[in-house]
Coordinates of C-alpha atoms in Angstrom, one line a residue:
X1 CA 0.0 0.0 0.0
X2 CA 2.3 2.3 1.2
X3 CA 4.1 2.2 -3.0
X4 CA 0.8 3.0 -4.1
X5 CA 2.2 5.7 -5.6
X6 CA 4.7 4.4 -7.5
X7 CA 2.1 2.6 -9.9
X8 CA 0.1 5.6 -10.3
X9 CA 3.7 7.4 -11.2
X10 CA 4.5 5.1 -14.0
X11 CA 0.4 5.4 -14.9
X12 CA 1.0 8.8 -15.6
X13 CA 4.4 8.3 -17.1
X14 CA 2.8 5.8 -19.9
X15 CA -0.5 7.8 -20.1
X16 CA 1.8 11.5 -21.0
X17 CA 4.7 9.6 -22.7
X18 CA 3.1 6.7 -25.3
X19 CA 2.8 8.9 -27.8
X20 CA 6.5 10.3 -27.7
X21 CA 8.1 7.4 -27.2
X22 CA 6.0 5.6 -30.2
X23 CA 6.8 8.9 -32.5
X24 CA 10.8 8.0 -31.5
X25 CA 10.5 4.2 -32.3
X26 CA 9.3 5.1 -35.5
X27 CA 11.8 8.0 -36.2
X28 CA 14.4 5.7 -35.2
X29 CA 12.8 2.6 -37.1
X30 CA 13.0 5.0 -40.6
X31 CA 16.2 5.6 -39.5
X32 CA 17.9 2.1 -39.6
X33 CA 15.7 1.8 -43.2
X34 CA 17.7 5.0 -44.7
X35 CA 21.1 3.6 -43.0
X36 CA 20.5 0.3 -44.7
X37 CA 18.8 1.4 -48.4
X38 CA 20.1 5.0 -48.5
X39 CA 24.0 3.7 -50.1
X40 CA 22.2 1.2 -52.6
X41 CA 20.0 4.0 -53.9
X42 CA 23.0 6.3 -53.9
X43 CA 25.1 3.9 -56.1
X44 CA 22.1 3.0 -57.6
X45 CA 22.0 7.1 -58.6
X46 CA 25.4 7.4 -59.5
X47 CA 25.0 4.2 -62.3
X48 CA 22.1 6.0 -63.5
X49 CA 23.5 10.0 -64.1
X50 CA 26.8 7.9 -65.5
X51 CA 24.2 6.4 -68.1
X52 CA 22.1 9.4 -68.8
X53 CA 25.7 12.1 -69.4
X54 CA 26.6 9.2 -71.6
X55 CA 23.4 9.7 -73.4
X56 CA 24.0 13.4 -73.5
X57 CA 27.0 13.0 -75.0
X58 CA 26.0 10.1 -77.9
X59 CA 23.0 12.8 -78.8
X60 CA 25.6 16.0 -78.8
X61 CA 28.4 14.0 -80.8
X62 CA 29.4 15.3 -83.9
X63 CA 27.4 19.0 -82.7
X64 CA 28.9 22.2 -82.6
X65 CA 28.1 22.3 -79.0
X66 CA 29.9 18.8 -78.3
X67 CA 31.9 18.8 -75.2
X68 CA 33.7 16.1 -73.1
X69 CA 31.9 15.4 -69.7
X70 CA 34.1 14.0 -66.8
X71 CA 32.3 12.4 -64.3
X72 CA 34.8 10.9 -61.4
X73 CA 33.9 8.9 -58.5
X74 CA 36.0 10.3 -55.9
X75 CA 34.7 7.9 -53.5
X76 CA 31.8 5.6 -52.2
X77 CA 30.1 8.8 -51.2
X78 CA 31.5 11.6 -53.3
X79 CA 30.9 12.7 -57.5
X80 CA 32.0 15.1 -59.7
X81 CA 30.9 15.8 -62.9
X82 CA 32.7 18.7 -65.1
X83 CA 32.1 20.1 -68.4
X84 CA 33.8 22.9 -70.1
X85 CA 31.4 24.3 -72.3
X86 CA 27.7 24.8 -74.0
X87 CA 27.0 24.8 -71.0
X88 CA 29.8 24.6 -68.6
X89 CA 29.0 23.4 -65.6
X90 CA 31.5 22.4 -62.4
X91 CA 29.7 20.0 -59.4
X92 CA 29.8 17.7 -56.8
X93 CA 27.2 15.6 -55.5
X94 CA 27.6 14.3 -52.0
X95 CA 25.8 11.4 -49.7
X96 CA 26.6 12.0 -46.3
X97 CA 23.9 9.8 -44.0
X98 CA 20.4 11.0 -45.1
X99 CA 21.5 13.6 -47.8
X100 CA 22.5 14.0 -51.1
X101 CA 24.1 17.7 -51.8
X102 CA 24.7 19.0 -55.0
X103 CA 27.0 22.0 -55.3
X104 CA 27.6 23.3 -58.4
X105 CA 28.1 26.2 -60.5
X106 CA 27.4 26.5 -64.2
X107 CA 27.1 28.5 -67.2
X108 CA 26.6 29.3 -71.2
X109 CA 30.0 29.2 -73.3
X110 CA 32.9 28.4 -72.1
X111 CA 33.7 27.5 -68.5
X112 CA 33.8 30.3 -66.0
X113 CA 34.7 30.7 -62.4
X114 CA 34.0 27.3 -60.9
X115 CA 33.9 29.8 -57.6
X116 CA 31.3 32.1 -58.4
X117 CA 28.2 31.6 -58.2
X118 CA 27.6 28.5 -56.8
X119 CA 24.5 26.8 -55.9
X120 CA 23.5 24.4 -53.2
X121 CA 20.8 21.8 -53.8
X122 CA 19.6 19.6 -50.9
X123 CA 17.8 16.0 -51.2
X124 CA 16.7 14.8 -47.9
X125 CA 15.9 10.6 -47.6
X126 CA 12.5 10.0 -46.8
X127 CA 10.6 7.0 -45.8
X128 CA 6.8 6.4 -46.2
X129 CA 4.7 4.9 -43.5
X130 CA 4.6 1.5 -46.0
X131 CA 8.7 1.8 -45.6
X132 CA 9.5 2.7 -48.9
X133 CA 12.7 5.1 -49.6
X134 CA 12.6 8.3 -51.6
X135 CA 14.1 11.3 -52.1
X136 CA 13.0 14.7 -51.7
X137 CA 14.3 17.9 -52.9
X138 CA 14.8 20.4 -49.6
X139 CA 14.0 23.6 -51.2
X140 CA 10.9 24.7 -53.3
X141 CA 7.6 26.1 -52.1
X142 CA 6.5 22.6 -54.0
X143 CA 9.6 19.9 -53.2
X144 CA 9.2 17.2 -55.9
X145 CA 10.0 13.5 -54.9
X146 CA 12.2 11.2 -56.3
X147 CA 10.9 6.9 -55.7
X148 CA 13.9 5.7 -57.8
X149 CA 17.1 6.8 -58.5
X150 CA 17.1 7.1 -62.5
X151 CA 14.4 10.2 -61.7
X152 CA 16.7 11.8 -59.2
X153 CA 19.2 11.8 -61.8
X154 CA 17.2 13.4 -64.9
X155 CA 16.5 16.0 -62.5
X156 CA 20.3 16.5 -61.9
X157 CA 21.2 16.4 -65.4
X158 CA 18.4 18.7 -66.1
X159 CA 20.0 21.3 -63.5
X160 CA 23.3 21.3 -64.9
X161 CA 22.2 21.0 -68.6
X162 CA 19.2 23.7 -68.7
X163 CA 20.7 27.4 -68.9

């Protein structure tokens, strides 16, 4: 009798407190999915804007406005893409836990200052209450969202090929 109070303590505990601590389990469940599927839809990303700067360049070839395209995989994590004219255009694309950040600068003609002007894109991981993994753009008054990897990348290539 005299720890009567103890029960109605942890009462009120799990009364005021369920719904935090079920919000946290699933913030930390959507988590561990973006830990586990977030570097398989990077690479996945990377394969993809490989393929669609090779298709650039088979459609430009032979064009006045031809231009080599580097793309380098600096690491597991890290991209750059160059090219030095019509357009010009100087990035990186980064995944750092449940990010992807482009930074880039770009113009018409021939390359400028890779140092001026540069832009910051942000794509956050997200993960639907069914568990599935997307991407969504971080900026926008309307962010658009990305399911699979091959539409992330048009709308990269898109960035740095529209003027």
């Amino acid at each position: 009798m005299g720890k009567e109070w103890i029960a109605n303590l942890a009462q009120d505990i799990k009364q005021k407190n369920r719904e935090a601590a079920e919000n946290f389990g699933r913030e930390q469940h959507k988590s561990g999915i973006v830990t586990a599927q977030g570097k398989p839809f990077f690479t996945a990303f990377v394969l993809c804007l490989e393929e669609d700067i090779n298709d650039v360049r088979r459609q430009l070839q032979g064009d006045v406005t031809a231009s080599e395209t580097t793309i380098q995989n600096v690491n597991p994590t890290t991209v750059k893409l160059y090219r030095g004219r019509f357009p010009w255009f100087d990035a990186q694309i980064v995944h750092n836990d449940a990010t992807i950040t482009l930074d880039y600068a770009k113009g018409l003609g021939v390359a400028g200052n890779p140092t001026l002007d540069r832009k910051t894109c942000l794509f956050t991981f997200h993960v639907a209450d069914d568990d599935t993994l997307s991407v969504q753009e971080s900026f926008g008054d309307n962010p658009r969202q990305f399911a699979q990897p091959e539409d992330l990348s048009r709308r990269i290539v898109q960035l740095l090929f529209h003027v």
